[in-house]
Coordinates of C-alpha atoms in Angstrom, one line a residue:
M1138 CA 95.6 106.8 100.4
D1139 CA 93.5 108.4 103.2
K1140 CA 95.8 111.1 104.6
K1141 CA 94.1 110.9 107.9
H1142 CA 95.1 107.3 108.3
P1143 CA 98.6 106.4 107.0
G1144 CA 98.6 103.2 105.1
G1145 CA 94.9 103.4 104.1
M1146 CA 93.9 102.2 107.6
R1147 CA 90.7 100.2 108.0
Y1148 CA 89.2 98.1 110.8
S1149 CA 88.7 94.3 110.9
K1150 CA 87.7 91.8 113.5
G1151 CA 90.2 89.7 115.4
Q1152 CA 89.6 86.8 117.8
C1153 CA 91.8 86.0 120.8
A1154 CA 93.2 82.5 120.6
H1155 CA 93.2 82.2 124.3
C1156 CA 89.8 83.4 125.5
G1157 CA 87.9 83.8 122.3
A1158 CA 87.1 87.5 122.8
V1159 CA 86.4 89.4 119.5
T1160 CA 87.7 92.9 119.1
E1161 CA 88.5 95.4 116.4
V1162 CA 92.0 95.7 115.0
K1163 CA 93.5 98.3 112.7
E1164 CA 94.9 97.2 109.3
Y1165 CA 97.2 99.3 107.0
H1166 CA 97.2 97.7 103.6
N1167 CA 98.9 100.3 101.3
L1168 CA 102.1 101.3 103.0
D1169 CA 103.3 103.7 100.2
C1170 CA 106.0 106.1 101.3
S1171 CA 105.7 108.0 98.0
R1172 CA 102.1 109.0 99.0
D1173 CA 102.5 109.4 102.7
P1174 CA 105.9 110.0 104.4
D1175 CA 104.5 109.0 107.7
V1176 CA 104.3 105.4 106.7
K1177 CA 107.9 104.4 107.5
G1178 CA 107.6 106.0 110.9
L1179 CA 104.4 104.2 111.6
L1180 CA 105.9 100.9 110.7
M1181 CA 109.2 101.3 112.4
S1182 CA 107.9 102.9 115.6
E1183 CA 108.6 101.2 119.0
E1184 CA 104.8 101.1 119.6
R1185 CA 104.2 98.7 116.7
F1186 CA 100.8 98.6 115.3
F1187 CA 101.0 94.9 114.6
E1188 CA 101.4 93.9 118.2
W1189 CA 98.1 93.0 119.7
K1190 CA 96.9 92.7 123.3
C1191 CA 93.5 91.1 124.1
P1192 CA 91.4 93.6 126.0
E1193 CA 89.7 90.8 128.0
C1194 CA 92.5 88.4 129.1
G1195 CA 95.6 90.4 128.3
M1196 CA 97.2 87.8 126.0
K1197 CA 99.8 89.4 123.6
G1198 CA 100.8 88.5 120.1
F1199 CA 101.6 89.6 116.6
F1200 CA 99.1 89.7 113.7
S1201 CA 99.7 90.1 110.0
Y1202 CA 97.6 90.4 106.8
P1203 CA 98.4 90.9 103.1
C1204 CA 99.7 94.3 102.4
W1205 CA 102.3 96.2 100.3
Y1206 CA 105.2 98.5 101.3
F1207 CA 106.7 100.7 98.7
D1208 CA 109.6 103.1 99.1
P1209 CA 110.9 104.4 95.7
E1210 CA 113.5 106.7 97.3
K1211 CA 115.2 103.6 98.8
G1212 CA 114.3 101.4 95.8
L1213 CA 112.4 98.8 97.9
G1214 CA 109.1 97.1 97.5
I1215 CA 107.9 94.5 100.0
A1216 CA 104.8 92.3 99.8
L1217 CA 103.6 90.7 103.0
I1218 CA 102.1 87.3 102.5
P1219 CA 101.1 86.0 106.0
N1220 CA 103.1 83.0 107.1
I1221 CA 104.9 82.5 103.8
D1222 CA 108.5 81.1 104.1
S1223 CA 111.1 79.7 101.8
S1224 CA 110.7 76.1 102.8
T1225 CA 107.7 75.9 100.4
G1226 CA 110.2 75.6 97.5
D1227 CA 110.6 77.1 94.0
R1228 CA 107.1 76.4 92.8
A1229 CA 105.6 78.5 95.6
L1230 CA 108.1 81.2 94.6
Q1231 CA 107.0 81.1 91.0
R1232 CA 103.3 81.2 92.0
M1233 CA 104.1 84.1 94.3
N1234 CA 105.7 86.1 91.4
A1235 CA 102.8 85.3 89.1
N1236 CA 100.4 86.6 91.7
L1237 CA 102.4 89.7 92.6
R1238 CA 103.3 90.7 89.0
G1239 CA 101.1 93.8 89.2
L1240 CA 103.1 95.1 92.2
A1241 CA 106.5 95.0 90.4
R1242 CA 108.2 98.3 89.6
P1243 CA 111.2 98.9 87.4
G1244 CA 114.4 99.6 89.3
I1245 CA 113.1 98.4 92.6
T1246 CA 114.3 95.5 94.8
H1247 CA 111.3 93.3 95.4
R1248 CA 111.0 91.1 98.5
A1249 CA 108.3 89.0 100.0
V1250 CA 108.0 88.4 103.8
G1251 CA 105.7 86.4 106.0
N1252 CA 105.1 89.0 108.8
F1253 CA 105.6 92.6 109.9
L1254 CA 108.8 91.8 111.8
A1255 CA 110.3 90.6 108.6
M1256 CA 109.1 93.7 106.8
Q1257 CA 110.8 95.9 109.5
E1258 CA 113.9 93.9 109.0
Q1259 CA 114.0 94.5 105.3
I1260 CA 113.5 98.2 105.8
A1261 CA 116.3 98.3 108.5
A1262 CA 118.7 96.4 106.3
R1263 CA 118.1 98.8 103.4
E1264 CA 118.5 101.8 105.7
Y1265 CA 121.9 100.5 106.8
G1266 CA 123.0 99.6 103.3
L1267 CA 123.2 95.9 104.0
D1268 CA 122.7 92.9 101.7
D1269 CA 119.6 91.4 103.2
R1270 CA 120.9 87.9 102.4
T1271 CA 123.9 88.5 104.6
V1272 CA 121.4 89.6 107.3
Q1273 CA 119.7 86.2 107.0
L1274 CA 123.0 84.2 107.0
A1275 CA 124.0 85.6 110.4
K1276 CA 120.8 84.2 112.0
P1277 CA 121.8 80.5 112.2
L1278 CA 125.0 81.5 114.0
I1279 CA 123.1 83.5 116.6
I1280 CA 120.2 81.1 117.0
G1281 CA 122.5 78.1 117.2
Q1282 CA 124.3 79.7 120.1
L1283 CA 121.0 80.2 121.9
Q1284 CA 119.8 76.7 121.3
S1285 CA 123.1 75.3 122.7
E1286 CA 122.1 77.2 125.9
G1287 CA 118.8 75.3 125.9
K1288 CA 116.6 78.1 124.7
Q1289 CA 113.6 77.3 122.4
V1290 CA 113.8 79.8 119.6
W1291 CA 111.0 80.8 117.2
N1292 CA 112.8 83.3 114.9
G1293 CA 115.0 86.4 114.9
Y1294 CA 115.1 89.7 113.0
F1295 CA 117.8 92.3 112.4
V1296 CA 117.1 95.7 113.9
Q1297 CA 120.2 98.0 113.8
I1298 CA 123.9 98.4 113.8
L1299 CA 125.4 99.6 117.1
E1300 CA 128.4 101.8 116.2
D1301 CA 129.2 103.0 119.8
T1302 CA 130.0 99.8 121.7
G1303 CA 131.9 101.5 124.5
G1304 CA 134.9 99.2 123.7
E1305 CA 133.6 96.5 126.0
P1306 CA 132.0 93.1 125.3
I1307 CA 128.2 93.4 125.2
P1308 CA 126.1 90.6 126.8
G1309 CA 124.3 88.5 124.2
V1310 CA 126.7 89.4 121.3
L1311 CA 128.6 86.6 119.6
Y1312 CA 132.2 87.7 119.0
M1313 CA 134.5 86.2 116.4
S1314 CA 138.0 87.1 115.4
P1315 CA 140.8 85.9 113.1
A1316 CA 142.7 82.9 114.5
G1317 CA 145.1 83.8 117.2
T1318 CA 143.7 87.2 117.9
E1319 CA 141.3 88.7 120.4
P1320 CA 138.0 90.3 119.3
D1321 CA 138.1 94.1 118.8
Y1322 CA 135.3 95.2 121.1
S1323 CA 135.3 98.7 119.6
K1324 CA 134.0 97.6 116.2
P1325 CA 130.3 97.9 115.4
V1326 CA 127.8 95.2 116.5
Y1327 CA 124.9 93.9 114.3
C1328 CA 121.9 93.7 116.6
Y1329 CA 119.0 91.3 116.3
N1330 CA 115.9 90.6 118.3
V1331 CA 115.5 86.8 118.6
Y1332 CA 112.1 85.6 119.8
L1333 CA 111.6 82.5 121.9
T1334 CA 108.7 80.2 121.2
D1335 CA 106.6 82.2 123.8
Y1336 CA 107.5 85.4 121.8
T1337 CA 109.8 86.7 124.5
P1338 CA 112.4 88.9 122.7
L1339 CA 116.1 88.6 123.4
A1340 CA 118.5 91.4 122.4
V1341 CA 121.5 89.6 120.8
G1342 CA 123.9 90.1 117.9
V1343 CA 127.2 89.4 116.2
N1344 CA 130.3 91.5 115.9
E1345 CA 131.5 93.0 112.6
H1346 CA 134.0 90.3 111.9
A1347 CA 131.4 87.6 112.1
F1348 CA 129.0 89.5 109.9
R1349 CA 131.7 90.2 107.3
L1350 CA 132.5 86.5 107.2
R1351 CA 128.9 85.8 106.3
Q1352 CA 129.1 88.3 103.5
E1353 CA 132.2 86.6 102.2
Q1354 CA 130.5 83.3 102.2
L1355 CA 127.6 84.7 100.2
E1356 CA 130.1 86.2 97.6
L1357 CA 132.0 82.9 97.3
S1358 CA 128.8 81.0 96.7
G1359 CA 128.5 82.7 93.3
A1360 CA 125.5 84.9 94.3
Q1361 CA 123.8 86.3 91.3
P1362 CA 122.5 89.9 90.8
D1363 CA 119.0 90.6 91.8
S1364 CA 116.6 89.3 89.1
G1365 CA 114.0 92.0 89.5
E1366 CA 111.4 89.5 90.6
F1367 CA 110.1 89.1 94.2
Q1368 CA 112.5 87.0 96.3
L1369 CA 112.0 85.5 99.7
Y1370 CA 115.1 85.4 102.0
D1371 CA 114.5 84.2 105.5
L1372 CA 115.8 81.9 108.2
N1373 CA 114.8 78.8 106.3
W1374 CA 116.7 80.1 103.3
A1375 CA 119.8 80.7 105.4
I1376 CA 119.6 77.2 106.9
D1377 CA 119.3 75.7 103.4
F1378 CA 122.3 77.7 102.3
Y1379 CA 124.5 76.2 104.9
N1380 CA 123.1 72.7 104.3
G1381 CA 124.2 72.8 100.7
G1382 CA 121.3 74.6 99.0
E1383 CA 123.4 77.6 98.0
E1384 CA 123.0 76.6 94.3
Q1385 CA 119.5 78.1 94.4
D1386 CA 118.9 81.5 92.8
V1387 CA 120.4 83.9 95.3

């Protein structure tokens, strides 16, 4: 890795979908924390390198490209395959594992994602010690609430656990509690950024009780230990889980 450019940075050409302007974009293909400790900070910073703004018309958007994130200290390896999602089925997953076999490392949890927001989500889930499948299972709950309000949603991604809630209800958070009881607003909140179809982000979340119910659902489904192969868990996987597809390899 080029130490001057975390992630082995190189330039490529990008074209604005709105005005057609062509400009240079930076790409970081080898995000290896074992070689460069700055990689995680680069990826998780607020000024995200994968957010793009056209210098001509000002249009904003996200971009992605094939790359590999590796953090042996956290036991996590993530392959980014642009636009991949779990709706493509088991055969696509098998092909993915065949293609990515050279990236597999012993003792590492392997995940595949379709964009950098999903990569950030996987890293954040690991930092907070969460099962990334539970992180996905909370999404239909949150997105369903937004859709009931008439909002057009693209996708959502976990970002953090808010421990200090101030003991008051937080706007945008879905609260659940045992029957006949009031929600405990002092408990942690699991925060997500949900993006509308125009990519406007909404700060939303669920309370701890709602999140733990999702974890219980996963455990009751007979979830299997991690197989060591690359797995793809996303919003489509979560929807399929609730629609009766939980017999798949989880």
